[in-house]
């Protein structure tokens, strides 16, 4: 009996010591978030956007409207390289987020495709916006007069059909010869693309309008 008593006492003291140790753990370390240039090991990242010949004049005219939000708000350096005819973008040491570089590149690319600056600038403000491009020949192979009539059906008299699709689907559409570019959210681009494809395939504008009303009413109910 005399030998068992101290062993039980010893086990109790050891258990109490381990409890004390577990209660006095060191505090969790607090790490500050990495800056953009630290994420890429201090390397500067670049993007280059080609400038098509027909967009030189608009780029020159609206340069300050493009430059100001990119340089001052997104903290990205931008310049026009006249030798290679490209707009060059690069990160700075005070760039708050790495994704800003890609957003700025998408914004400049959207302007080169033919979108207005107030519309394209939404790519900097919102995350869920995309630009989708396709050609008329991807939907249906048309040549000569048939192709011209299809382009006419897409825009309508004075651009009426194009504006109606834009307003109904909350997108922006650029029709550049046989190429079509749509700027908007994923779901809205799909609705606008379906309407444009119907027009290319020969549907009359009235039929497309009525289908658009149904789809947009369904979307409004969902949200």
mmCIF file of C-alpha atoms in Angstrom, residues 16-210:
data_model
loop_
_atom_site.group_PDB
_atom_site.id
_atom_site.type_symbol
_atom_site.label_atom_id
_atom_site.label_comp_id
_atom_site.label_asym_id
_atom_site.label_seq_id
_atom_site.Cartn_x
_atom_site.Cartn_y
_atom_site.Cartn_z
ATOM 1 C CA UNK A 16 -1.523 18.745 -13.917
ATOM 2 C CA UNK A 17 1.812 19.972 -15.392
ATOM 3 C CA UNK A 18 0.818 18.909 -18.928
ATOM 4 C CA UNK A 19 -2.517 20.755 -18.516
ATOM 5 C CA UNK A 20 -0.681 23.938 -17.546
ATOM 6 C CA UNK A 21 1.637 23.630 -20.564
ATOM 7 C CA UNK A 22 -1.289 23.138 -22.952
ATOM 8 C CA UNK A 23 -3.044 26.235 -21.564
ATOM 9 C CA UNK A 24 0.024 28.445 -22.069
ATOM 10 C CA UNK A 25 0.502 27.954 -25.843
ATOM 11 C CA UNK A 26 2.218 30.796 -27.724
ATOM 12 C CA UNK A 27 -0.135 33.226 -29.503
ATOM 13 C CA UNK A 28 -0.933 32.608 -33.175
ATOM 14 C CA UNK A 29 1.317 34.562 -35.531
ATOM 15 C CA UNK A 30 -0.338 37.374 -37.467
ATOM 16 C CA UNK A 31 1.005 37.795 -40.997
ATOM 17 C CA UNK A 32 0.189 40.887 -43.004
ATOM 18 C CA UNK A 33 -1.230 40.222 -46.493
ATOM 19 C CA UNK A 34 1.370 40.158 -49.253
ATOM 20 C CA UNK A 35 1.500 43.053 -51.661
ATOM 21 C CA UNK A 36 1.127 42.534 -55.398
ATOM 22 C CA UNK A 37 4.858 42.829 -56.187
ATOM 23 C CA UNK A 38 5.725 40.486 -53.290
ATOM 24 C CA UNK A 39 3.443 37.736 -54.655
ATOM 25 C CA UNK A 40 5.454 37.587 -57.862
ATOM 26 C CA UNK A 41 8.820 37.698 -55.992
ATOM 27 C CA UNK A 42 9.291 41.354 -56.881
ATOM 28 C CA UNK A 43 9.090 40.669 -60.631
ATOM 29 C CA UNK A 44 7.241 43.198 -62.787
ATOM 30 C CA UNK A 45 4.417 41.731 -64.874
ATOM 31 C CA UNK A 46 3.564 42.997 -68.357
ATOM 32 C CA UNK A 47 0.629 42.903 -70.761
ATOM 33 C CA UNK A 48 0.589 44.108 -74.369
ATOM 34 C CA UNK A 49 -2.537 44.936 -76.393
ATOM 35 C CA UNK A 50 -2.290 45.365 -80.161
ATOM 36 C CA UNK A 51 -3.875 48.457 -81.700
ATOM 37 C CA UNK A 52 -5.643 47.850 -85.049
ATOM 38 C CA UNK A 53 -5.138 50.623 -87.656
ATOM 39 C CA UNK A 54 -8.759 51.849 -87.541
ATOM 40 C CA UNK A 55 -8.569 52.440 -83.752
ATOM 41 C CA UNK A 56 -5.596 54.868 -83.790
ATOM 42 C CA UNK A 57 -7.736 58.004 -84.052
ATOM 43 C CA UNK A 58 -10.230 56.986 -81.313
ATOM 44 C CA UNK A 59 -7.304 55.939 -79.053
ATOM 45 C CA UNK A 60 -5.640 59.325 -79.548
ATOM 46 C CA UNK A 61 -8.946 61.127 -78.873
ATOM 47 C CA UNK A 62 -9.881 59.188 -75.707
ATOM 48 C CA UNK A 63 -6.345 58.530 -74.401
ATOM 49 C CA UNK A 64 -6.797 60.535 -71.171
ATOM 50 C CA UNK A 65 -10.144 58.806 -70.455
ATOM 51 C CA UNK A 66 -8.348 55.437 -70.715
ATOM 52 C CA UNK A 67 -5.137 56.541 -68.971
ATOM 53 C CA UNK A 68 -6.691 58.168 -65.856
ATOM 54 C CA UNK A 69 -8.597 55.189 -64.338
ATOM 55 C CA UNK A 70 -5.791 52.734 -65.171
ATOM 56 C CA UNK A 71 -2.953 54.838 -63.717
ATOM 57 C CA UNK A 72 -4.676 56.575 -60.801
ATOM 58 C CA UNK A 73 -7.274 54.048 -59.603
ATOM 59 C CA UNK A 74 -5.897 50.638 -60.640
ATOM 60 C CA UNK A 75 -2.248 51.723 -60.001
ATOM 61 C CA UNK A 76 -0.970 50.259 -63.288
ATOM 62 C CA UNK A 77 1.585 51.938 -65.584
ATOM 63 C CA UNK A 78 0.423 52.379 -69.193
ATOM 64 C CA UNK A 79 2.074 53.698 -72.336
ATOM 65 C CA UNK A 80 1.632 53.592 -76.117
ATOM 66 C CA UNK A 81 4.581 52.028 -77.956
ATOM 67 C CA UNK A 82 4.486 53.576 -81.430
ATOM 68 C CA UNK A 83 7.236 51.333 -82.845
ATOM 69 C CA UNK A 84 5.413 48.047 -82.288
ATOM 70 C CA UNK A 85 1.934 49.709 -82.292
ATOM 71 C CA UNK A 86 0.867 48.253 -78.971
ATOM 72 C CA UNK A 87 -0.447 49.575 -75.654
ATOM 73 C CA UNK A 88 1.865 48.306 -72.902
ATOM 74 C CA UNK A 89 0.780 47.786 -69.288
ATOM 75 C CA UNK A 90 2.916 46.873 -66.257
ATOM 76 C CA UNK A 91 2.529 46.518 -62.494
ATOM 77 C CA UNK A 92 4.024 48.953 -59.991
ATOM 78 C CA UNK A 93 5.337 48.505 -56.456
ATOM 79 C CA UNK A 94 2.124 50.091 -55.084
ATOM 80 C CA UNK A 95 -0.313 48.026 -57.214
ATOM 81 C CA UNK A 96 -2.888 46.783 -54.664
ATOM 82 C CA UNK A 97 -3.880 43.568 -56.506
ATOM 83 C CA UNK A 98 -2.246 41.405 -59.194
ATOM 84 C CA UNK A 99 -5.598 40.903 -60.961
ATOM 85 C CA UNK A 100 -5.731 44.662 -61.722
ATOM 86 C CA UNK A 101 -3.249 44.128 -64.560
ATOM 87 C CA UNK A 102 -5.508 41.631 -66.354
ATOM 88 C CA UNK A 103 -8.576 43.805 -65.750
ATOM 89 C CA UNK A 104 -6.818 46.782 -67.355
ATOM 90 C CA UNK A 105 -5.720 44.625 -70.308
ATOM 91 C CA UNK A 106 -9.344 43.466 -70.799
ATOM 92 C CA UNK A 107 -10.528 47.095 -70.611
ATOM 93 C CA UNK A 108 -8.056 48.253 -73.274
ATOM 94 C CA UNK A 109 -8.838 45.195 -75.438
ATOM 95 C CA UNK A 110 -12.586 45.949 -75.225
ATOM 96 C CA UNK A 111 -11.915 49.524 -76.394
ATOM 97 C CA UNK A 112 -9.878 48.181 -79.339
ATOM 98 C CA UNK A 113 -12.799 45.933 -80.319
ATOM 99 C CA UNK A 114 -15.004 49.011 -80.659
ATOM 100 C CA UNK A 115 -16.771 49.480 -77.299
ATOM 101 C CA UNK A 116 -17.161 53.013 -75.913
ATOM 102 C CA UNK A 117 -14.992 53.994 -72.927
ATOM 103 C CA UNK A 118 -17.982 54.367 -70.484
ATOM 104 C CA UNK A 119 -19.128 50.824 -71.409
ATOM 105 C CA UNK A 120 -15.673 49.203 -71.424
ATOM 106 C CA UNK A 121 -14.716 50.804 -68.088
ATOM 107 C CA UNK A 122 -17.305 48.549 -66.405
ATOM 108 C CA UNK A 123 -14.731 45.737 -66.825
ATOM 109 C CA UNK A 124 -12.581 47.548 -64.221
ATOM 110 C CA UNK A 125 -15.466 48.070 -61.795
ATOM 111 C CA UNK A 126 -17.229 44.682 -61.947
ATOM 112 C CA UNK A 127 -15.842 41.142 -61.774
ATOM 113 C CA UNK A 128 -18.611 39.198 -63.531
ATOM 114 C CA UNK A 129 -18.282 40.867 -66.952
ATOM 115 C CA UNK A 130 -16.916 39.232 -70.086
ATOM 116 C CA UNK A 131 -16.447 39.958 -73.775
ATOM 117 C CA UNK A 132 -17.512 37.266 -76.225
ATOM 118 C CA UNK A 133 -16.791 37.397 -79.957
ATOM 119 C CA UNK A 134 -18.062 35.339 -82.875
ATOM 120 C CA UNK A 135 -18.475 35.665 -86.633
ATOM 121 C CA UNK A 136 -21.580 35.374 -88.789
ATOM 122 C CA UNK A 137 -20.029 32.436 -90.662
ATOM 123 C CA UNK A 138 -19.822 30.536 -87.322
ATOM 124 C CA UNK A 139 -23.640 30.520 -87.279
ATOM 125 C CA UNK A 140 -24.403 30.199 -90.989
ATOM 126 C CA UNK A 141 -22.305 30.345 -94.162
ATOM 127 C CA UNK A 142 -23.575 33.381 -96.074
ATOM 128 C CA UNK A 143 -22.100 35.163 -99.081
ATOM 129 C CA UNK A 144 -22.733 38.322 -101.076
ATOM 130 C CA UNK A 145 -26.206 39.835 -100.791
ATOM 131 C CA UNK A 146 -27.328 37.272 -98.209
ATOM 132 C CA UNK A 147 -24.488 38.322 -95.876
ATOM 133 C CA UNK A 148 -25.306 42.021 -96.328
ATOM 134 C CA UNK A 149 -28.982 41.394 -95.531
ATOM 135 C CA UNK A 150 -28.018 39.407 -92.395
ATOM 136 C CA UNK A 151 -25.874 42.324 -91.133
ATOM 137 C CA UNK A 152 -28.797 44.664 -91.897
ATOM 138 C CA UNK A 153 -31.177 42.446 -89.887
ATOM 139 C CA UNK A 154 -28.773 42.486 -86.902
ATOM 140 C CA UNK A 155 -28.565 46.280 -86.699
ATOM 141 C CA UNK A 156 -32.072 47.157 -87.942
ATOM 142 C CA UNK A 157 -33.187 50.534 -89.262
ATOM 143 C CA UNK A 158 -30.943 53.143 -87.618
ATOM 144 C CA UNK A 159 -29.605 50.498 -85.213
ATOM 145 C CA UNK A 160 -33.076 49.955 -83.692
ATOM 146 C CA UNK A 161 -32.842 46.141 -83.420
ATOM 147 C CA UNK A 162 -29.347 46.251 -81.895
ATOM 148 C CA UNK A 163 -30.414 48.808 -79.276
ATOM 149 C CA UNK A 164 -33.528 46.795 -78.409
ATOM 150 C CA UNK A 165 -31.436 43.646 -77.766
ATOM 151 C CA UNK A 166 -28.886 45.671 -75.753
ATOM 152 C CA UNK A 167 -31.538 47.247 -73.512
ATOM 153 C CA UNK A 168 -33.482 44.021 -72.987
ATOM 154 C CA UNK A 169 -30.434 41.910 -72.100
ATOM 155 C CA UNK A 170 -28.333 44.638 -70.346
ATOM 156 C CA UNK A 171 -25.400 44.043 -72.689
ATOM 157 C CA UNK A 172 -23.420 46.080 -75.216
ATOM 158 C CA UNK A 173 -23.031 44.837 -78.804
ATOM 159 C CA UNK A 174 -20.505 45.865 -81.462
ATOM 160 C CA UNK A 175 -21.087 44.749 -85.067
ATOM 161 C CA UNK A 176 -17.800 45.172 -86.935
ATOM 162 C CA UNK A 177 -18.316 43.894 -90.490
ATOM 163 C CA UNK A 178 -18.922 40.129 -90.055
ATOM 164 C CA UNK A 179 -17.611 40.019 -86.470
ATOM 165 C CA UNK A 180 -19.894 40.491 -83.457
ATOM 166 C CA UNK A 181 -18.644 41.361 -79.961
ATOM 167 C CA UNK A 182 -20.887 41.204 -76.878
ATOM 168 C CA UNK A 183 -20.007 42.715 -73.477
ATOM 169 C CA UNK A 184 -22.001 41.637 -70.426
ATOM 170 C CA UNK A 185 -22.528 38.994 -67.761
ATOM 171 C CA UNK A 186 -22.459 35.300 -68.664
ATOM 172 C CA UNK A 187 -26.250 34.748 -68.594
ATOM 173 C CA UNK A 188 -27.026 38.007 -70.435
ATOM 174 C CA UNK A 189 -24.462 37.285 -73.168
ATOM 175 C CA UNK A 190 -26.165 33.937 -73.791
ATOM 176 C CA UNK A 191 -29.599 35.578 -74.254
ATOM 177 C CA UNK A 192 -28.192 38.286 -76.558
ATOM 178 C CA UNK A 193 -26.243 35.698 -78.581
ATOM 179 C CA UNK A 194 -29.351 33.530 -79.041
ATOM 180 C CA UNK A 195 -31.311 36.555 -80.322
ATOM 181 C CA UNK A 196 -28.524 37.547 -82.741
ATOM 182 C CA UNK A 197 -28.220 33.960 -84.010
ATOM 183 C CA UNK A 198 -31.972 33.844 -84.677
ATOM 184 C CA UNK A 199 -31.679 37.050 -86.738
ATOM 185 C CA UNK A 200 -28.718 35.652 -88.702
ATOM 186 C CA UNK A 201 -30.675 32.462 -89.451
ATOM 187 C CA UNK A 202 -33.498 34.551 -90.941
ATOM 188 C CA UNK A 203 -36.032 35.136 -88.161
ATOM 189 C CA UNK A 204 -38.015 38.383 -88.513
ATOM 190 C CA UNK A 205 -37.271 41.076 -85.918
ATOM 191 C CA UNK A 206 -40.819 40.950 -84.461
ATOM 192 C CA UNK A 207 -40.477 37.280 -83.589
ATOM 193 C CA UNK A 208 -37.103 37.898 -81.893
ATOM 194 C CA UNK A 209 -38.584 40.815 -79.879
ATOM 195 C CA UNK A 210 -41.455 38.683 -78.548
#
